[in-house]
mmCIF file with all atom_site columns, C-alpha atoms in Angstrom:
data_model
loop_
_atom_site.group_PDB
_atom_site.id
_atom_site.type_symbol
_atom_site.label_atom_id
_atom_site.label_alt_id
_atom_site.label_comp_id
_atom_site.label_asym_id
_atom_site.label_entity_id
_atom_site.label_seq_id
_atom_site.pdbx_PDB_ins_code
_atom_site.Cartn_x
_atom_site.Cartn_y
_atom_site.Cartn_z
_atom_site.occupancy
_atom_site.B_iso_or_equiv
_atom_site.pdbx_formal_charge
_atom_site.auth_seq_id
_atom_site.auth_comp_id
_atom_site.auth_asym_id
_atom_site.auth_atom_id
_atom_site.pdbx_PDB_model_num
ATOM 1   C CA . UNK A 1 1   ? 13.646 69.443 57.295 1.00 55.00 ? 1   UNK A CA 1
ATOM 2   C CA . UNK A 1 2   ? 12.944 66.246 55.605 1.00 61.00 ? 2   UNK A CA 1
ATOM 3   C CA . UNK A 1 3   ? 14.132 65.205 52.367 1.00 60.00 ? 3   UNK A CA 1
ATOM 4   C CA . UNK A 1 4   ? 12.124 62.433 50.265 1.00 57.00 ? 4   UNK A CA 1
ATOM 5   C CA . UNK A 1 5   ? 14.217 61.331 47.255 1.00 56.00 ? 5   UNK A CA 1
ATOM 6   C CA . UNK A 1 6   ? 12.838 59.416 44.309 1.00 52.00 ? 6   UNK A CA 1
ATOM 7   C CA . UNK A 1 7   ? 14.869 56.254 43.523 1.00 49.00 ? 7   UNK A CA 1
ATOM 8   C CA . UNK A 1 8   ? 14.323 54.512 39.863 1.00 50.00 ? 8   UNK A CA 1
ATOM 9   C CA . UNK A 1 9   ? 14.303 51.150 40.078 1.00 50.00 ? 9   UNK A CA 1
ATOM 10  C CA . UNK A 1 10  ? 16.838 50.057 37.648 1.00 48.00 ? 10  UNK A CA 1
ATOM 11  C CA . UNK A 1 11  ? 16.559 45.647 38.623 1.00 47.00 ? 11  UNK A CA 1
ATOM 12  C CA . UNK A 1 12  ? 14.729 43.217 37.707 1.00 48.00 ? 12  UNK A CA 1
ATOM 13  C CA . UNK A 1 13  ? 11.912 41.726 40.556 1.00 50.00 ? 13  UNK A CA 1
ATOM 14  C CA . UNK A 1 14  ? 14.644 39.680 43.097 1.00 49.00 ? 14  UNK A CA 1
ATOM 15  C CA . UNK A 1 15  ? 17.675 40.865 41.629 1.00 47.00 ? 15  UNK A CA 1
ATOM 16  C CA . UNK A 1 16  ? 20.487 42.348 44.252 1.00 47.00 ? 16  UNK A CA 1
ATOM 17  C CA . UNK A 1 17  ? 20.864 46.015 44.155 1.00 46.00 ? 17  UNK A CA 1
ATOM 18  C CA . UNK A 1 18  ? 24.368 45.919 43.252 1.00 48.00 ? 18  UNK A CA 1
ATOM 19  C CA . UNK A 1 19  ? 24.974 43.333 41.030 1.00 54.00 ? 19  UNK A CA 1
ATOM 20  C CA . UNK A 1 20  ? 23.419 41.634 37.644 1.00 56.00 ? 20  UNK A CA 1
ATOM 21  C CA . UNK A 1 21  ? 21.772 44.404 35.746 1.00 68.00 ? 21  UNK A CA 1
ATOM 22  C CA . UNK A 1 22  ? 19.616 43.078 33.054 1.00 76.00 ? 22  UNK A CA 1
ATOM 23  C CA . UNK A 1 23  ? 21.596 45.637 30.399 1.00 78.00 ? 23  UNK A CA 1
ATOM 24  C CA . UNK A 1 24  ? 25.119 43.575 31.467 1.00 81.00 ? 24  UNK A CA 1
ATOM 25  C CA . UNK A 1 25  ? 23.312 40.086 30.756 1.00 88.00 ? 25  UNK A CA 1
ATOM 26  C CA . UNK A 1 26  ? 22.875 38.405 27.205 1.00 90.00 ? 26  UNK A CA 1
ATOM 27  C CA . UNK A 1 27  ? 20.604 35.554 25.839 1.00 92.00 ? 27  UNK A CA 1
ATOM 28  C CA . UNK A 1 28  ? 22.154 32.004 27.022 1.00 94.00 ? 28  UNK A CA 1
ATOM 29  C CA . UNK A 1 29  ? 20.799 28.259 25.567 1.00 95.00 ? 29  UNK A CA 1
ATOM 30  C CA . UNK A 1 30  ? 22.156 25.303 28.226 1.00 95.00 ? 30  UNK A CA 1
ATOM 31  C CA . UNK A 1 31  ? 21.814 21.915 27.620 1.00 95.00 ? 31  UNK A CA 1
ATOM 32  C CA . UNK A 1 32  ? 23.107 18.949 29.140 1.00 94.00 ? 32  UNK A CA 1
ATOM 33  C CA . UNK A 1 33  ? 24.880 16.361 27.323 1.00 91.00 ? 33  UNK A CA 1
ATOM 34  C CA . UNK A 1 34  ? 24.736 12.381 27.649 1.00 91.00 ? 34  UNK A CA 1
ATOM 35  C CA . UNK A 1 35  ? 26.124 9.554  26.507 1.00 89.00 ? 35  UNK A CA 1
ATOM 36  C CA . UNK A 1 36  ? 25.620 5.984  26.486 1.00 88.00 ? 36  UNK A CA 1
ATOM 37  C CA . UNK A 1 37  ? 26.813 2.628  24.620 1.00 90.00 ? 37  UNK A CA 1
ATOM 38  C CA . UNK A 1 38  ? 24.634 1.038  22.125 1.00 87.00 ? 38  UNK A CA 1
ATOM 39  C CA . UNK A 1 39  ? 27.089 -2.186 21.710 1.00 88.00 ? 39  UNK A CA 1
ATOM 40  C CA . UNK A 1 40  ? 30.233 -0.557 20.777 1.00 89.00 ? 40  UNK A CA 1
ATOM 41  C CA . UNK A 1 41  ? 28.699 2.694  19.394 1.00 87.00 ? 41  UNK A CA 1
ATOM 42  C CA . UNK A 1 42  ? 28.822 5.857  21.649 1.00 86.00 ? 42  UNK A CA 1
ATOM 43  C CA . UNK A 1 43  ? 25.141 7.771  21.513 1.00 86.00 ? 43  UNK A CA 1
ATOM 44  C CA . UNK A 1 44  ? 24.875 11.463 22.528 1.00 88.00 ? 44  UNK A CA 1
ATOM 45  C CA . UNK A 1 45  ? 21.578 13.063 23.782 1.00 90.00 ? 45  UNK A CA 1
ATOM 46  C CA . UNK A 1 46  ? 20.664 16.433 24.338 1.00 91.00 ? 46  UNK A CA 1
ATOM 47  C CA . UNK A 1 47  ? 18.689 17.350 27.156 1.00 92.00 ? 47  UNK A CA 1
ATOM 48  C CA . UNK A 1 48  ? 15.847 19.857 26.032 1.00 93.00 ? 48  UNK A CA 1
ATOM 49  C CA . UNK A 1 49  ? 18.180 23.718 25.670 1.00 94.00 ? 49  UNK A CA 1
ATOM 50  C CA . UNK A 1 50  ? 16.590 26.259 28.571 1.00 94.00 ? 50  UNK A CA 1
ATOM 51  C CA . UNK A 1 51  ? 17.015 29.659 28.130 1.00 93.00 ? 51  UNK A CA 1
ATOM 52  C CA . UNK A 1 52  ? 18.825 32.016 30.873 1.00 92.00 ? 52  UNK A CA 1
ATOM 53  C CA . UNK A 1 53  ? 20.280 35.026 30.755 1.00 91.00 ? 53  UNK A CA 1
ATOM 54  C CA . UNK A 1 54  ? 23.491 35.578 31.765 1.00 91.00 ? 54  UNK A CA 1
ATOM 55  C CA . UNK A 1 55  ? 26.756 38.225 32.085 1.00 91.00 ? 55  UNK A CA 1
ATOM 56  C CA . UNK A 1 56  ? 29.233 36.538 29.461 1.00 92.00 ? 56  UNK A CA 1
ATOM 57  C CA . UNK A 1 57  ? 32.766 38.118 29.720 1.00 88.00 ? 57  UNK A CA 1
ATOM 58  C CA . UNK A 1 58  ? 34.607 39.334 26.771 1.00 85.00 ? 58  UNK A CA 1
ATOM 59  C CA . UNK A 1 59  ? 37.663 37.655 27.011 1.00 82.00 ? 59  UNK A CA 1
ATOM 60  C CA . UNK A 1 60  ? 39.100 34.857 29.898 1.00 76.00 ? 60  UNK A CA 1
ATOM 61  C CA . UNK A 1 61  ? 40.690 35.903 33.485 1.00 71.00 ? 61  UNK A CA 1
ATOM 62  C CA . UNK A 1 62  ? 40.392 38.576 35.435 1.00 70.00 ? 62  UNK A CA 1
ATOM 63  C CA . UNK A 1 63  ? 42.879 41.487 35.854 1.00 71.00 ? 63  UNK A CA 1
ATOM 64  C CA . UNK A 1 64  ? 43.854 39.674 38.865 1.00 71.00 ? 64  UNK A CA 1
ATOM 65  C CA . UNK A 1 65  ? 44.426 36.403 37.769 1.00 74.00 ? 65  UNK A CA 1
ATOM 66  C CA . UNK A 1 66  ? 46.309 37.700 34.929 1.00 73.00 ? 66  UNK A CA 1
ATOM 67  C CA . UNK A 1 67  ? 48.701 40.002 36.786 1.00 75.00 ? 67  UNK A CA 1
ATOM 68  C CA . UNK A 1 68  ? 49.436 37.226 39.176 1.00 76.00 ? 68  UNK A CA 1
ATOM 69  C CA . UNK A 1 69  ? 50.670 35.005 36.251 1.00 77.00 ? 69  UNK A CA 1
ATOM 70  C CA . UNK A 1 70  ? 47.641 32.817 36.299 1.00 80.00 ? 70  UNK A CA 1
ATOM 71  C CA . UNK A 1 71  ? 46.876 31.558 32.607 1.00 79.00 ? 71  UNK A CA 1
ATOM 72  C CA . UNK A 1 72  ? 43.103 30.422 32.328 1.00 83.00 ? 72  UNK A CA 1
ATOM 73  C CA . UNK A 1 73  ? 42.665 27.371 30.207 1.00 85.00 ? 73  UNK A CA 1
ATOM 74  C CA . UNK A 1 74  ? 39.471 28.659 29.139 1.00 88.00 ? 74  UNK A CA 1
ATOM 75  C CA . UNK A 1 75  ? 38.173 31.313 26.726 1.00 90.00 ? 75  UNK A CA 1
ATOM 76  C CA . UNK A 1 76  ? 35.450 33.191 28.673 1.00 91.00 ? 76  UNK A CA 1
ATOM 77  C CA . UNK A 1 77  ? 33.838 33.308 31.470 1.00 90.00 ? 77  UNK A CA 1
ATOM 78  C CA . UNK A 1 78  ? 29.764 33.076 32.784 1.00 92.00 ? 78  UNK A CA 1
ATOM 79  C CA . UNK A 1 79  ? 28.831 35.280 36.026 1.00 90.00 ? 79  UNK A CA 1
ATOM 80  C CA . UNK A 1 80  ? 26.061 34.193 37.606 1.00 89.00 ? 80  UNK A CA 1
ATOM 81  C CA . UNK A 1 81  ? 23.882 35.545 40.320 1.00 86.00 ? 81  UNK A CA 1
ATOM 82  C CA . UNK A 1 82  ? 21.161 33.176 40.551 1.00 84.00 ? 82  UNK A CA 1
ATOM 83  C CA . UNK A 1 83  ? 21.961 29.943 43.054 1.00 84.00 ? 83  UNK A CA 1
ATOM 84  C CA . UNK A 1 84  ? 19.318 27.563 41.334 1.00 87.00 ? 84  UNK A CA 1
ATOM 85  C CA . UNK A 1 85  ? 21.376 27.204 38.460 1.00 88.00 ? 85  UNK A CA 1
ATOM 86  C CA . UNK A 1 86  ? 23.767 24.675 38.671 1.00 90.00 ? 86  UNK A CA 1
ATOM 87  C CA . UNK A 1 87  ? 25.590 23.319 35.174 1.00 93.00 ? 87  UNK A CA 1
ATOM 88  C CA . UNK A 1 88  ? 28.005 20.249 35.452 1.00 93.00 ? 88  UNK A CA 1
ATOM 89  C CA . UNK A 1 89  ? 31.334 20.280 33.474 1.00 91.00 ? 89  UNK A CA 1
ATOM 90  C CA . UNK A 1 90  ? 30.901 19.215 29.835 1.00 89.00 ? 90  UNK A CA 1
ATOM 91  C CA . UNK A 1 91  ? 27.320 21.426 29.854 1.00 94.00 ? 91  UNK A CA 1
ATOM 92  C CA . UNK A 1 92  ? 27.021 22.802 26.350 1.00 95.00 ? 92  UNK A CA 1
ATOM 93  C CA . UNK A 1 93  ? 25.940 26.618 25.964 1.00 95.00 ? 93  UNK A CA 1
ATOM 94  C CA . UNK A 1 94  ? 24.476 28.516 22.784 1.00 95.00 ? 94  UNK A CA 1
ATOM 95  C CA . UNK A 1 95  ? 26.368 31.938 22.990 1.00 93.00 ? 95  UNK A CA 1
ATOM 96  C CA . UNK A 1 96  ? 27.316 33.660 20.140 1.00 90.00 ? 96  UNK A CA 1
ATOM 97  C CA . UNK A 1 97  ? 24.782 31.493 17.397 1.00 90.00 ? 97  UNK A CA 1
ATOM 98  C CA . UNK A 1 98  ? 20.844 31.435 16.897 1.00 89.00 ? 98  UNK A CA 1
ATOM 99  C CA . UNK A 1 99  ? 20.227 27.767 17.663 1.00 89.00 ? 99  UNK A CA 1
ATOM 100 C CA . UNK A 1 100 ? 16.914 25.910 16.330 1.00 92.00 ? 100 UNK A CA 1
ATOM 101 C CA . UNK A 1 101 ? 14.491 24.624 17.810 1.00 92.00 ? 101 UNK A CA 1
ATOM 102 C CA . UNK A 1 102 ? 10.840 22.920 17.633 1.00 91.00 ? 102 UNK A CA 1
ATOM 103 C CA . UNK A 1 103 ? 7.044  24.159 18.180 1.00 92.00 ? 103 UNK A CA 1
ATOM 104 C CA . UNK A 1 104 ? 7.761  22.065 21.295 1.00 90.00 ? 104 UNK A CA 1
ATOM 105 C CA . UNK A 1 105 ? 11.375 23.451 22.260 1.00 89.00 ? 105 UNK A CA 1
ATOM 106 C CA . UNK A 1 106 ? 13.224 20.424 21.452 1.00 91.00 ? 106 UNK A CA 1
ATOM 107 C CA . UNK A 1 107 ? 17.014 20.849 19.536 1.00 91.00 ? 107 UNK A CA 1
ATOM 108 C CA . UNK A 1 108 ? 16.319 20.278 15.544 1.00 92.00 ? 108 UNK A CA 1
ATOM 109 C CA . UNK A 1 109 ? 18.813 17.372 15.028 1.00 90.00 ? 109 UNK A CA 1
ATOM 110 C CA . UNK A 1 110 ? 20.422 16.508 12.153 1.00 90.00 ? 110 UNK A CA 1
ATOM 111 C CA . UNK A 1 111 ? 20.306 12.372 10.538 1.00 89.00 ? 111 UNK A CA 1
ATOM 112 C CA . UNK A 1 112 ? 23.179 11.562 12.646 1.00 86.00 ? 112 UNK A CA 1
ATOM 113 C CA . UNK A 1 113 ? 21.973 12.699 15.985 1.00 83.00 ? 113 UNK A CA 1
ATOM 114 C CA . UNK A 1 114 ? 23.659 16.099 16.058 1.00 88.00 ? 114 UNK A CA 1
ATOM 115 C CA . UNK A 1 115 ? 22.166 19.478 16.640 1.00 91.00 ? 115 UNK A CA 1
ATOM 116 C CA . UNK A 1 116 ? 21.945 21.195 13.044 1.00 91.00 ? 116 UNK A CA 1
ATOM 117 C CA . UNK A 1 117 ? 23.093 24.236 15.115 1.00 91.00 ? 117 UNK A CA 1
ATOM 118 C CA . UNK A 1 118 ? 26.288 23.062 17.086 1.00 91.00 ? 118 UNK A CA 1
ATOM 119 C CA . UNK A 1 119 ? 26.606 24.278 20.300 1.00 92.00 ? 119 UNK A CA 1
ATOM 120 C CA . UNK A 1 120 ? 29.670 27.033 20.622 1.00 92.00 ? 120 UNK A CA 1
ATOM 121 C CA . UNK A 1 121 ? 30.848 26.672 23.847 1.00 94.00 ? 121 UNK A CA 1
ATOM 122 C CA . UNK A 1 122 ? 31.167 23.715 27.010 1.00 95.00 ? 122 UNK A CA 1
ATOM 123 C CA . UNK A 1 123 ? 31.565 23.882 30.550 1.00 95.00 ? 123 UNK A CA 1
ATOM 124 C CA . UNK A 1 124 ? 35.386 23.876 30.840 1.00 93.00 ? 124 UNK A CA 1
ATOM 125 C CA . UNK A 1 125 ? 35.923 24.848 34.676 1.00 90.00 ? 125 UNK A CA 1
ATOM 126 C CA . UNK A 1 126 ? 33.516 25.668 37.592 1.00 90.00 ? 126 UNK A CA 1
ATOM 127 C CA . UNK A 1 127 ? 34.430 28.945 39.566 1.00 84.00 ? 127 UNK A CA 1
ATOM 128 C CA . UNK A 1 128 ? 32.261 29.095 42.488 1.00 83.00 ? 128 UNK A CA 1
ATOM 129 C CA . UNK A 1 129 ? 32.229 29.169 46.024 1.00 80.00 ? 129 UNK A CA 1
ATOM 130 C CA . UNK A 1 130 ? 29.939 27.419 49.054 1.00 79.00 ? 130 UNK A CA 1
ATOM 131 C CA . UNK A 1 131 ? 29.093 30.710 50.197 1.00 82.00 ? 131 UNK A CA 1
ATOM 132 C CA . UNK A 1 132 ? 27.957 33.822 48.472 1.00 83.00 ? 132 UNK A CA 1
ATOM 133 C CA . UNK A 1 133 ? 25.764 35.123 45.963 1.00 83.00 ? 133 UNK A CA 1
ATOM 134 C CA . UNK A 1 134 ? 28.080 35.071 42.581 1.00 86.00 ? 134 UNK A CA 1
ATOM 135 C CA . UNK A 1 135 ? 29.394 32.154 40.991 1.00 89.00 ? 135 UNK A CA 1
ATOM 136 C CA . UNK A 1 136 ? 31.685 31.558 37.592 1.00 89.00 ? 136 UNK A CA 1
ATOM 137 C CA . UNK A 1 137 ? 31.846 29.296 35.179 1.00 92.00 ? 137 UNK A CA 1
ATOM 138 C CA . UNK A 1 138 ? 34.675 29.277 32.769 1.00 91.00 ? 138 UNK A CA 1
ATOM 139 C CA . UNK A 1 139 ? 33.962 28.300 29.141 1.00 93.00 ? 139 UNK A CA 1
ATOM 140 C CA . UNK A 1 140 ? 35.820 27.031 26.030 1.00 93.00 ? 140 UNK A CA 1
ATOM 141 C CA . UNK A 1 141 ? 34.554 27.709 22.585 1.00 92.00 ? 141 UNK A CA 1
ATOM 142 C CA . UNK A 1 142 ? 34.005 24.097 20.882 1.00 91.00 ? 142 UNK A CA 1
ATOM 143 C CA . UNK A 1 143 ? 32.342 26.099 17.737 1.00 78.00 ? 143 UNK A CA 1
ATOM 144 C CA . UNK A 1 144 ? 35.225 25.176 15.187 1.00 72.00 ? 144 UNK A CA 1
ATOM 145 C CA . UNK A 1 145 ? 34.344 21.445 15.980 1.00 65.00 ? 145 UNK A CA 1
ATOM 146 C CA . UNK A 1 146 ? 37.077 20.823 18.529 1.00 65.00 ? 146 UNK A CA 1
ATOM 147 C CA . UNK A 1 147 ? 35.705 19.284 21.619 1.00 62.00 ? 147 UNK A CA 1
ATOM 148 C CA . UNK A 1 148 ? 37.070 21.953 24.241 1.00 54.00 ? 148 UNK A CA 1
ATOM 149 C CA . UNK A 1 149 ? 40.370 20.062 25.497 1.00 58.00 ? 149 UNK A CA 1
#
């Protein structure tokens, strides 16, 4: 006798069957930030936000860092199944705010160069590995106006 069973297809087009469901992943801005001297004044740019969406964690560490002692010195963490993306420490991320942008997708900044909708979290610590399909990125939340450190 032979059996045909129905399977629902439950990922998105190229995702891995076991791993980054689109109901675990949430809507991510990332930006990259810049600086350079203008005489003795420090100038930040913002490189135009893309969208991604990513699995943000909760809280920081894993059950096995933290039952091996291992205090994370950031706040949460990305998961990431998608090799093409590759943020640099300092990256800025839009998280838990709506951030604003133009017809054309550009930040709205304020008169003094800033984004009128700070960005809540920067790239604190990258978690990845040569090898392998999944890569980390820890995060600290910069939303209170402290710069992450």
């Amino acid at each position: 006798m032979q059996y045909k069973i129905k399977i629902k297809r439950l990922f998105l087009k190229g995702e891995n069957a076991m791993r980054g469901l689109k109901r675990q992943k949430q809507t991510v801005y990332w930006s990259r930030v810049t600086e350079y001297l203008d005489g003795i004044d420090t100038i930040k740019t913002y490189q135009k936000p893309e969208l991604h969406h990513l699995s943000v964690s909760a809280t920081a560490g894993t059950p096995e860092e933290l039952s091996a002692g291992y205090i994370p010195d950031y706040d949460r963490y990305i998961t990431n199944f998608d090799r093409n993306f590759k943020p640099q420490t300092a990256d800025v991320f839009w998280i838990d705010c709506k951030l604003e942008l133009t017809d054309a997708g550009e930040l709205v900044l304020g008169e003094d160069g800033e984004p009128t909708v700070p960005p809540d979290y920067r790239l604190k610590k990258i978690l990845d590995t040569k090898k392998g399909n999944v890569a980390r990125y820890g995060i600290k939340y910069i939303g209170d106006g402290s710069d992450g450190e």
